[in-house]
Amino acid sequence: GLDRGIVFQDFAQLFPWRTALGNVAFGLEMKGVAKAEREATALEQLRLVKLEKFAGAYPHHLSGGMQQRVAIARALAYNPGVLLMDEPFAALDALTRDEMQRLLAEVWRATRKTVVYVTHNVAEAVFLADRIFVMSPHPGTIKAVVSIALPRPRDPLSVEFLQHQKQLLGHLTRQEET
């Protein structure tokens, strides 16, 4: 539904026959928004993810990180209440992943959208989240809820950041023992 935007981990989520602008405008087109308005909105979202200069580029001309930024812009274009993200940075190299985490934090600051973010990366969870739900395997149940009350922007090398990582790893280790 239009109350939620979704970003997946694989890059195949973009339409290869549409430009970045066309991909971002797609949901608005399906909603029946007039062309001028949907293109203006799409360009605004591309600006938010720092890709306005690539509005005319096709997905195969964009790096993996750029494709994910287009996917984020597309998910935000029709102003959903919640943004669902399923390991969207898992397929990226370490440097691009770090850059994307910082970008997502900036997007959150600008939009204040509720983001439900699935990740197996403990540092990523601490960097992005206000609350982390630690899940158990088979069956998936919530084993712990950890609040992260660190100021933003977060410093991944701070003692407090590392303490939160250690706390989460403790929950994960205990989870495996049960």
PDB file of N, CA and C in Angstrom, residues 10-102:
ATOM      1  N   ASP A  10      18.419  -6.262  -3.006  1.00  0.00           N
ATOM      2  CA  ASP A  10      18.991  -6.503  -4.330  1.00  0.00           C
ATOM      3  C   ASP A  10      18.720  -5.336  -5.270  1.00  0.00           C
ATOM      4  N   PHE A  11      19.652  -5.142  -6.195  1.00  0.00           N
ATOM      5  CA  PHE A  11      19.602  -3.990  -7.082  1.00  0.00           C
ATOM      6  C   PHE A  11      18.578  -4.160  -8.198  1.00  0.00           C
ATOM      7  N   ALA A  12      17.990  -5.339  -8.350  1.00  0.00           N
ATOM      8  CA  ALA A  12      17.046  -5.599  -9.433  1.00  0.00           C
ATOM      9  C   ALA A  12      15.687  -4.946  -9.183  1.00  0.00           C
ATOM     10  N   GLN A  13      15.563  -4.191  -8.095  1.00  0.00           N
ATOM     11  CA  GLN A  13      14.282  -3.573  -7.777  1.00  0.00           C
ATOM     12  C   GLN A  13      13.954  -2.369  -8.671  1.00  0.00           C
ATOM     13  N   LEU A  14      14.934  -1.859  -9.406  1.00  0.00           N
ATOM     14  CA  LEU A  14      14.689  -0.735 -10.309  1.00  0.00           C
ATOM     15  C   LEU A  14      14.311  -1.248 -11.692  1.00  0.00           C
ATOM     16  N   PHE A  15      13.514  -0.463 -12.404  1.00  0.00           N
ATOM     17  CA  PHE A  15      13.144  -0.818 -13.763  1.00  0.00           C
ATOM     18  C   PHE A  15      14.289  -0.414 -14.693  1.00  0.00           C
ATOM     19  N   PRO A  16      14.901  -1.362 -15.399  1.00  0.00           N
ATOM     20  CA  PRO A  16      16.072  -1.031 -16.227  1.00  0.00           C
ATOM     21  C   PRO A  16      15.740  -0.133 -17.410  1.00  0.00           C
ATOM     22  N   TRP A  17      14.489  -0.081 -17.848  1.00  0.00           N
ATOM     23  CA  TRP A  17      14.093   0.733 -18.997  1.00  0.00           C
ATOM     24  C   TRP A  17      13.706   2.155 -18.597  1.00  0.00           C
ATOM     25  N   ARG A  18      13.752   2.456 -17.296  1.00  0.00           N
ATOM     26  CA  ARG A  18      13.425   3.799 -16.818  1.00  0.00           C
ATOM     27  C   ARG A  18      14.666   4.477 -16.267  1.00  0.00           C
ATOM     28  N   THR A  19      14.746   5.780 -16.451  1.00  0.00           N
ATOM     29  CA  THR A  19      15.838   6.559 -15.876  1.00  0.00           C
ATOM     30  C   THR A  19      15.663   6.620 -14.358  1.00  0.00           C
ATOM     31  N   ALA A  20      16.638   7.186 -13.684  1.00  0.00           N
ATOM     32  CA  ALA A  20      16.515   7.377 -12.236  1.00  0.00           C
ATOM     33  C   ALA A  20      15.255   8.189 -11.935  1.00  0.00           C
ATOM     34  N   LEU A  21      15.051   9.264 -12.694  1.00  0.00           N
ATOM     35  CA  LEU A  21      13.861  10.090 -12.494  1.00  0.00           C
ATOM     36  C   LEU A  21      12.587   9.279 -12.740  1.00  0.00           C
ATOM     37  N   GLY A  22      12.579   8.495 -13.803  1.00  0.00           N
ATOM     38  CA  GLY A  22      11.417   7.667 -14.112  1.00  0.00           C
ATOM     39  C   GLY A  22      11.141   6.620 -13.054  1.00  0.00           C
ATOM     40  N   ASN A  23      12.189   6.032 -12.494  1.00  0.00           N
ATOM     41  CA  ASN A  23      12.025   5.053 -11.423  1.00  0.00           C
ATOM     42  C   ASN A  23      11.427   5.696 -10.174  1.00  0.00           C
ATOM     43  N   VAL A  24      11.934   6.876  -9.815  1.00  0.00           N
ATOM     44  CA  VAL A  24      11.439   7.553  -8.615  1.00  0.00           C
ATOM     45  C   VAL A  24       9.992   8.010  -8.816  1.00  0.00           C
ATOM     46  N   ALA A  25       9.656   8.420 -10.022  1.00  0.00           N
ATOM     47  CA  ALA A  25       8.308   8.925 -10.308  1.00  0.00           C
ATOM     48  C   ALA A  25       7.277   7.811 -10.477  1.00  0.00           C
ATOM     49  N   PHE A  26       7.715   6.567 -10.566  1.00  0.00           N
ATOM     50  CA  PHE A  26       6.814   5.468 -10.906  1.00  0.00           C
ATOM     51  C   PHE A  26       5.595   5.366  -9.980  1.00  0.00           C
ATOM     52  N   GLY A  27       5.809   5.360  -8.671  1.00  0.00           N
ATOM     53  CA  GLY A  27       4.694   5.242  -7.726  1.00  0.00           C
ATOM     54  C   GLY A  27       3.707   6.384  -7.862  1.00  0.00           C
ATOM     55  N   LEU A  28       4.223   7.575  -8.111  1.00  0.00           N
ATOM     56  CA  LEU A  28       3.352   8.733  -8.297  1.00  0.00           C
ATOM     57  C   LEU A  28       2.554   8.610  -9.589  1.00  0.00           C
ATOM     58  N   GLU A  29       3.188   8.040 -10.608  1.00  0.00           N
ATOM     59  CA  GLU A  29       2.493   7.797 -11.870  1.00  0.00           C
ATOM     60  C   GLU A  29       1.330   6.826 -11.652  1.00  0.00           C
ATOM     61  N   MET A  30       1.585   5.764 -10.877  1.00  0.00           N
ATOM     62  CA  MET A  30       0.533   4.779 -10.588  1.00  0.00           C
ATOM     63  C   MET A  30      -0.604   5.395  -9.776  1.00  0.00           C
ATOM     64  N   LYS A  31      -0.279   6.425  -9.005  1.00  0.00           N
ATOM     65  CA  LYS A  31      -1.297   7.128  -8.215  1.00  0.00           C
ATOM     66  C   LYS A  31      -2.099   8.114  -9.055  1.00  0.00           C
ATOM     67  N   GLY A  32      -1.635   8.366 -10.286  1.00  0.00           N
ATOM     68  CA  GLY A  32      -2.351   9.292 -11.154  1.00  0.00           C
ATOM     69  C   GLY A  32      -1.931  10.739 -11.006  1.00  0.00           C
ATOM     70  N   VAL A  33      -0.774  10.969 -10.394  1.00  0.00           N
ATOM     71  CA  VAL A  33      -0.268  12.334 -10.225  1.00  0.00           C
ATOM     72  C   VAL A  33       0.150  12.874 -11.597  1.00  0.00           C
ATOM     73  N   ALA A  34      -0.154  14.130 -11.852  1.00  0.00           N
ATOM     74  CA  ALA A  34       0.185  14.765 -13.131  1.00  0.00           C
ATOM     75  C   ALA A  34       1.690  14.733 -13.358  1.00  0.00           C
ATOM     76  N   LYS A  35       2.096  14.642 -14.625  1.00  0.00           N
ATOM     77  CA  LYS A  35       3.507  14.470 -14.993  1.00  0.00           C
ATOM     78  C   LYS A  35       4.414  15.554 -14.405  1.00  0.00           C
ATOM     79  N   ALA A  36       4.044  16.810 -14.505  1.00  0.00           N
ATOM     80  CA  ALA A  36       4.893  17.896 -14.007  1.00  0.00           C
ATOM     81  C   ALA A  36       5.100  17.777 -12.490  1.00  0.00           C
ATOM     82  N   GLU A  37       4.027  17.463 -11.778  1.00  0.00           N
ATOM     83  CA  GLU A  37       4.120  17.341 -10.318  1.00  0.00           C
ATOM     84  C   GLU A  37       4.955  16.130  -9.920  1.00  0.00           C
ATOM     85  N   ARG A  38       4.745  14.993 -10.587  1.00  0.00           N
ATOM     86  CA  ARG A  38       5.499  13.790 -10.204  1.00  0.00           C
ATOM     87  C   ARG A  38       6.983  13.952 -10.536  1.00  0.00           C
ATOM     88  N   GLU A  39       7.296  14.616 -11.642  1.00  0.00           N
ATOM     89  CA  GLU A  39       8.710  14.820 -11.967  1.00  0.00           C
ATOM     90  C   GLU A  39       9.367  15.800 -11.002  1.00  0.00           C
ATOM     91  N   ALA A  40       8.639  16.830 -10.589  1.00  0.00           N
ATOM     92  CA  ALA A  40       9.174  17.775  -9.600  1.00  0.00           C
ATOM     93  C   ALA A  40       9.415  17.063  -8.272  1.00  0.00           C
ATOM     94  N   THR A  41       8.477  16.240  -7.854  1.00  0.00           N
ATOM     95  CA  THR A  41       8.619  15.479  -6.606  1.00  0.00           C
ATOM     96  C   THR A  41       9.780  14.493  -6.716  1.00  0.00           C
ATOM     97  N   ALA A  42       9.864  13.793  -7.849  1.00  0.00           N
ATOM     98  CA  ALA A  42      10.942  12.821  -8.051  1.00  0.00           C
ATOM     99  C   ALA A  42      12.297  13.515  -8.018  1.00  0.00           C
ATOM    100  N   LEU A  43      12.400  14.665  -8.642  1.00  0.00           N
ATOM    101  CA  LEU A  43      13.665  15.404  -8.641  1.00  0.00           C
ATOM    102  C   LEU A  43      14.024  15.863  -7.226  1.00  0.00           C
ATOM    103  N   GLU A  44      13.027  16.265  -6.464  1.00  0.00           N
ATOM    104  CA  GLU A  44      13.238  16.661  -5.066  1.00  0.00           C
ATOM    105  C   GLU A  44      13.788  15.474  -4.255  1.00  0.00           C
ATOM    106  N   GLN A  45      13.231  14.286  -4.477  1.00  0.00           N
ATOM    107  CA  GLN A  45      13.707  13.097  -3.762  1.00  0.00           C
ATOM    108  C   GLN A  45      15.111  12.710  -4.213  1.00  0.00           C
ATOM    109  N   LEU A  46      15.402  12.841  -5.494  1.00  0.00           N
ATOM    110  CA  LEU A  46      16.769  12.570  -5.973  1.00  0.00           C
ATOM    111  C   LEU A  46      17.751  13.562  -5.354  1.00  0.00           C
ATOM    112  N   ARG A  47      17.330  14.792  -5.179  1.00  0.00           N
ATOM    113  CA  ARG A  47      18.173  15.799  -4.517  1.00  0.00           C
ATOM    114  C   ARG A  47      18.436  15.382  -3.067  1.00  0.00           C
ATOM    115  N   LEU A  48      17.411  14.871  -2.411  1.00  0.00           N
ATOM    116  CA  LEU A  48      17.539  14.433  -1.016  1.00  0.00           C
ATOM    117  C   LEU A  48      18.611  13.353  -0.871  1.00  0.00           C
ATOM    118  N   VAL A  49      18.706  12.454  -1.860  1.00  0.00           N
ATOM    119  CA  VAL A  49      19.703  11.372  -1.794  1.00  0.00           C
ATOM    120  C   VAL A  49      20.955  11.695  -2.620  1.00  0.00           C
ATOM    121  N   LYS A  50      21.093  12.979  -2.967  1.00  0.00           N
ATOM    122  CA  LYS A  50      22.286  13.495  -3.642  1.00  0.00           C
ATOM    123  C   LYS A  50      22.531  12.881  -5.023  1.00  0.00           C
ATOM    124  N   LEU A  51      21.452  12.705  -5.791  1.00  0.00           N
ATOM    125  CA  LEU A  51      21.566  12.143  -7.131  1.00  0.00           C
ATOM    126  C   LEU A  51      20.871  12.975  -8.204  1.00  0.00           C
ATOM    127  N   GLU A  52      20.567  14.224  -7.906  1.00  0.00           N
ATOM    128  CA  GLU A  52      19.836  15.027  -8.893  1.00  0.00           C
ATOM    129  C   GLU A  52      20.589  15.138 -10.223  1.00  0.00           C
ATOM    130  N   LYS A  53      21.920  15.075 -10.196  1.00  0.00           N
ATOM    131  CA  LYS A  53      22.711  15.167 -11.436  1.00  0.00           C
ATOM    132  C   LYS A  53      22.592  13.901 -12.285  1.00  0.00           C
ATOM    133  N   PHE A  54      22.041  12.843 -11.711  1.00  0.00           N
ATOM    134  CA  PHE A  54      21.920  11.564 -12.419  1.00  0.00           C
ATOM    135  C   PHE A  54      20.466  11.239 -12.765  1.00  0.00           C
ATOM    136  N   ALA A  55      19.606  12.240 -12.763  1.00  0.00           N
ATOM    137  CA  ALA A  55      18.174  12.028 -13.030  1.00  0.00           C
ATOM    138  C   ALA A  55      17.940  11.321 -14.360  1.00  0.00           C
ATOM    139  N   GLY A  56      18.770  11.593 -15.365  1.00  0.00           N
ATOM    140  CA  GLY A  56      18.584  11.005 -16.679  1.00  0.00           C
ATOM    141  C   GLY A  56      19.329   9.704 -16.905  1.00  0.00           C
ATOM    142  N   ALA A  57      20.004   9.209 -15.877  1.00  0.00           N
ATOM    143  CA  ALA A  57      20.803   7.984 -16.015  1.00  0.00           C
ATOM    144  C   ALA A  57      19.939   6.742 -15.819  1.00  0.00           C
ATOM    145  N   TYR A  58      20.263   5.694 -16.570  1.00  0.00           N
ATOM    146  CA  TYR A  58      19.586   4.405 -16.428  1.00  0.00           C
ATOM    147  C   TYR A  58      20.308   3.582 -15.367  1.00  0.00           C
ATOM    148  N   PRO A  59      19.604   2.645 -14.724  1.00  0.00           N
ATOM    149  CA  PRO A  59      20.210   1.868 -13.641  1.00  0.00           C
ATOM    150  C   PRO A  59      21.554   1.225 -13.983  1.00  0.00           C
ATOM    151  N   HIS A  60      21.714   0.702 -15.199  1.00  0.00           N
ATOM    152  CA  HIS A  60      22.972   0.025 -15.543  1.00  0.00           C
ATOM    153  C   HIS A  60      24.148   0.998 -15.644  1.00  0.00           C
ATOM    154  N   HIS A  61      23.876   2.300 -15.630  1.00  0.00           N
ATOM    155  CA  HIS A  61      24.940   3.300 -15.626  1.00  0.00           C
ATOM    156  C   HIS A  61      25.278   3.779 -14.212  1.00  0.00           C
ATOM    157  N   LEU A  62      24.577   3.254 -13.227  1.00  0.00           N
ATOM    158  CA  LEU A  62      24.758   3.675 -11.835  1.00  0.00           C
ATOM    159  C   LEU A  62      25.450   2.577 -11.028  1.00  0.00           C
ATOM    160  N   SER A  63      26.249   2.981 -10.060  1.00  0.00           N
ATOM    161  CA  SER A  63      26.872   2.011  -9.153  1.00  0.00           C
ATOM    162  C   SER A  63      25.798   1.398  -8.258  1.00  0.00           C
ATOM    163  N   GLY A  64      26.162   0.346  -7.529  1.00  0.00           N
ATOM    164  CA  GLY A  64      25.215  -0.294  -6.608  1.00  0.00           C
ATOM    165  C   GLY A  64      24.693   0.671  -5.554  1.00  0.00           C
ATOM    166  N   GLY A  65      25.581   1.485  -4.996  1.00  0.00           N
ATOM    167  CA  GLY A  65      25.158   2.457  -3.988  1.00  0.00           C
ATOM    168  C   GLY A  65      24.220   3.500  -4.560  1.00  0.00           C
ATOM    169  N   MET A  66      24.497   3.918  -5.787  1.00  0.00           N
ATOM    170  CA  MET A  66      23.624   4.896  -6.439  1.00  0.00           C
ATOM    171  C   MET A  66      22.253   4.284  -6.728  1.00  0.00           C
ATOM    172  N   GLN A  67      22.235   3.030  -7.139  1.00  0.00           N
ATOM    173  CA  GLN A  67      20.958   2.359  -7.381  1.00  0.00           C
ATOM    174  C   GLN A  67      20.140   2.272  -6.094  1.00  0.00           C
ATOM    175  N   GLN A  68      20.813   1.994  -4.979  1.00  0.00           N
ATOM    176  CA  GLN A  68      20.094   1.927  -3.712  1.00  0.00           C
ATOM    177  C   GLN A  68      19.554   3.298  -3.322  1.00  0.00           C
ATOM    178  N   ARG A  69      20.296   4.356  -3.632  1.00  0.00           N
ATOM    179  CA  ARG A  69      19.804   5.706  -3.345  1.00  0.00           C
ATOM    180  C   ARG A  69      18.565   6.020  -4.189  1.00  0.00           C
ATOM    181  N   VAL A  70      18.560   5.577  -5.447  1.00  0.00           N
ATOM    182  CA  VAL A  70      17.364   5.750  -6.287  1.00  0.00           C
ATOM    183  C   VAL A  70      16.198   4.983  -5.668  1.00  0.00           C
ATOM    184  N   ALA A  71      16.454   3.774  -5.191  1.00  0.00           N
ATOM    185  CA  ALA A  71      15.392   2.970  -4.568  1.00  0.00           C
ATOM    186  C   ALA A  71      14.849   3.658  -3.313  1.00  0.00           C
ATOM    187  N   ILE A  72      15.713   4.275  -2.531  1.00  0.00           N
ATOM    188  CA  ILE A  72      15.271   5.009  -1.341  1.00  0.00           C
ATOM    189  C   ILE A  72      14.426   6.207  -1.759  1.00  0.00           C
ATOM    190  N   ALA A  73      14.889   6.945  -2.771  1.00  0.00           N
ATOM    191  CA  ALA A  73      14.132   8.103  -3.258  1.00  0.00           C
ATOM    192  C   ALA A  73      12.759   7.668  -3.769  1.00  0.00           C
ATOM    193  N   ARG A  74      12.717   6.549  -4.489  1.00  0.00           N
ATOM    194  CA  ARG A  74      11.433   6.049  -5.011  1.00  0.00           C
ATOM    195  C   ARG A  74      10.496   5.689  -3.857  1.00  0.00           C
ATOM    196  N   ALA A  75      11.031   5.056  -2.836  1.00  0.00           N
ATOM    197  CA  ALA A  75      10.206   4.651  -1.697  1.00  0.00           C
ATOM    198  C   ALA A  75       9.660   5.859  -0.936  1.00  0.00           C
ATOM    199  N   LEU A  76      10.393   6.965  -0.948  1.00  0.00           N
ATOM    200  CA  LEU A  76       9.964   8.167  -0.228  1.00  0.00           C
ATOM    201  C   LEU A  76       9.089   9.097  -1.067  1.00  0.00           C
ATOM    202  N   ALA A  77       9.084   8.931  -2.384  1.00  0.00           N
ATOM    203  CA  ALA A  77       8.457   9.896  -3.289  1.00  0.00           C
ATOM    204  C   ALA A  77       6.978  10.120  -3.021  1.00  0.00           C
ATOM    205  N   TYR A  78       6.247   9.082  -2.669  1.00  0.00           N
ATOM    206  CA  TYR A  78       4.807   9.266  -2.452  1.00  0.00           C
ATOM    207  C   TYR A  78       4.478   9.475  -0.978  1.00  0.00           C
ATOM    208  N   ASN A  79       5.508   9.847  -0.196  1.00  0.00           N
ATOM    209  CA  ASN A  79       5.345  10.265   1.197  1.00  0.00           C
ATOM    210  C   ASN A  79       4.652   9.221   2.074  1.00  0.00           C
ATOM    211  N   PRO A  80       5.221   8.003   2.134  1.00  0.00           N
ATOM    212  CA  PRO A  80       4.601   6.969   2.971  1.00  0.00           C
ATOM    213  C   PRO A  80       4.801   7.273   4.456  1.00  0.00           C
ATOM    214  N   GLY A  81       3.978   6.681   5.279  1.00  0.00           N
ATOM    215  CA  GLY A  81       4.112   6.856   6.722  1.00  0.00           C
ATOM    216  C   GLY A  81       5.304   6.103   7.287  1.00  0.00           C
ATOM    217  N   VAL A  82       5.627   4.968   6.681  1.00  0.00           N
ATOM    218  CA  VAL A  82       6.695   4.095   7.174  1.00  0.00           C
ATOM    219  C   VAL A  82       7.567   3.665   6.002  1.00  0.00           C
ATOM    220  N   LEU A  83       8.874   3.615   6.248  1.00  0.00           N
ATOM    221  CA  LEU A  83       9.824   3.112   5.263  1.00  0.00           C
ATOM    222  C   LEU A  83      10.349   1.770   5.772  1.00  0.00           C
ATOM    223  N   LEU A  84      10.085   0.695   5.014  1.00  0.00           N
ATOM    224  CA  LEU A  84      10.543  -0.655   5.359  1.00  0.00           C
ATOM    225  C   LEU A  84      11.797  -0.952   4.556  1.00  0.00           C
ATOM    226  N   MET A  85      12.858  -1.362   5.230  1.00  0.00           N
ATOM    227  CA  MET A  85      14.131  -1.616   4.556  1.00  0.00           C
ATOM    228  C   MET A  85      14.649  -2.991   4.969  1.00  0.00           C
ATOM    229  N   ASP A  86      14.777  -3.887   3.999  1.00  0.00           N
ATOM    230  CA  ASP A  86      15.229  -5.253   4.250  1.00  0.00           C
ATOM    231  C   ASP A  86      16.677  -5.399   3.793  1.00  0.00           C
ATOM    232  N   GLU A  87      17.593  -5.238   4.709  1.00  0.00           N
ATOM    233  CA  GLU A  87      19.030  -5.337   4.454  1.00  0.00           C
ATOM    234  C   GLU A  87      19.443  -4.619   3.164  1.00  0.00           C
ATOM    235  N   PRO A  88      19.083  -3.339   3.030  1.00  0.00           N
ATOM    236  CA  PRO A  88      19.312  -2.653   1.762  1.00  0.00           C
ATOM    237  C   PRO A  88      20.779  -2.427   1.409  1.00  0.00           C
ATOM    238  N   PHE A  89      21.674  -2.529   2.386  1.00  0.00           N
ATOM    239  CA  PHE A  89      23.082  -2.259   2.104  1.00  0.00           C
ATOM    240  C   PHE A  89      23.944  -3.516   2.159  1.00  0.00           C
ATOM    241  N   ALA A  90      23.326  -4.678   2.299  1.00  0.00           N
ATOM    242  CA  ALA A  90      24.059  -5.937   2.464  1.00  0.00           C
ATOM    243  C   ALA A  90      24.953  -6.270   1.280  1.00  0.00           C
ATOM    244  N   ALA A  91      24.544  -5.916   0.072  1.00  0.00           N
ATOM    245  CA  ALA A  91      25.306  -6.286  -1.123  1.00  0.00           C
ATOM    246  C   ALA A  91      26.374  -5.255  -1.494  1.00  0.00           C
ATOM    247  N   LEU A  92      26.525  -4.216  -0.682  1.00  0.00           N
ATOM    248  CA  LEU A  92      27.479  -3.152  -0.991  1.00  0.00           C
ATOM    249  C   LEU A  92      28.827  -3.413  -0.341  1.00  0.00           C
ATOM    250  N   ASP A  93      29.887  -2.855  -0.936  1.00  0.00           N
ATOM    251  CA  ASP A  93      31.207  -2.962  -0.316  1.00  0.00           C
ATOM    252  C   ASP A  93      31.216  -2.121   0.961  1.00  0.00           C
ATOM    253  N   ALA A  94      32.226  -2.346   1.810  1.00  0.00           N
ATOM    254  CA  ALA A  94      32.259  -1.745   3.146  1.00  0.00           C
ATOM    255  C   ALA A  94      32.237  -0.214   3.108  1.00  0.00           C
ATOM    256  N   LEU A  95      33.011   0.395   2.229  1.00  0.00           N
ATOM    257  CA  LEU A  95      33.057   1.860   2.172  1.00  0.00           C
ATOM    258  C   LEU A  95      31.727   2.443   1.693  1.00  0.00           C
ATOM    259  N   THR A  96      31.143   1.821   0.676  1.00  0.00           N
ATOM    260  CA  THR A  96      29.851   2.295   0.168  1.00  0.00           C
ATOM    261  C   THR A  96      28.774   2.087   1.223  1.00  0.00           C
ATOM    262  N   ARG A  97      28.850   0.986   1.939  1.00  0.00           N
ATOM    263  CA  ARG A  97      27.874   0.706   2.995  1.00  0.00           C
ATOM    264  C   ARG A  97      27.935   1.783   4.075  1.00  0.00           C
ATOM    265  N   ASP A  98      29.144   2.148   4.498  1.00  0.00           N
ATOM    266  CA  ASP A  98      29.301   3.216   5.497  1.00  0.00           C
ATOM    267  C   ASP A  98      28.724   4.534   4.984  1.00  0.00           C
ATOM    268  N   GLU A  99      29.001   4.850   3.719  1.00  0.00           N
ATOM    269  CA  GLU A  99      28.487   6.072   3.107  1.00  0.00           C
ATOM    270  C   GLU A  99      26.954   6.052   3.076  1.00  0.00           C
ATOM    271  N   MET A 100      26.379   4.904   2.730  1.00  0.00           N
ATOM    272  CA  MET A 100      24.933   4.776   2.665  1.00  0.00           C
ATOM    273  C   MET A 100      24.283   4.885   4.046  1.00  0.00           C
ATOM    274  N   GLN A 101      24.952   4.370   5.061  1.00  0.00           N
ATOM    275  CA  GLN A 101      24.426   4.507   6.423  1.00  0.00           C
ATOM    276  C   GLN A 101      24.367   5.986   6.818  1.00  0.00           C
ATOM    277  N   ARG A 102      25.428   6.730   6.505  1.00  0.00           N
ATOM    278  CA  ARG A 102      25.436   8.169   6.810  1.00  0.00           C
ATOM    279  C   ARG A 102      24.341   8.888   6.019  1.00  0.00           C
TER     280      ARG A 102
END
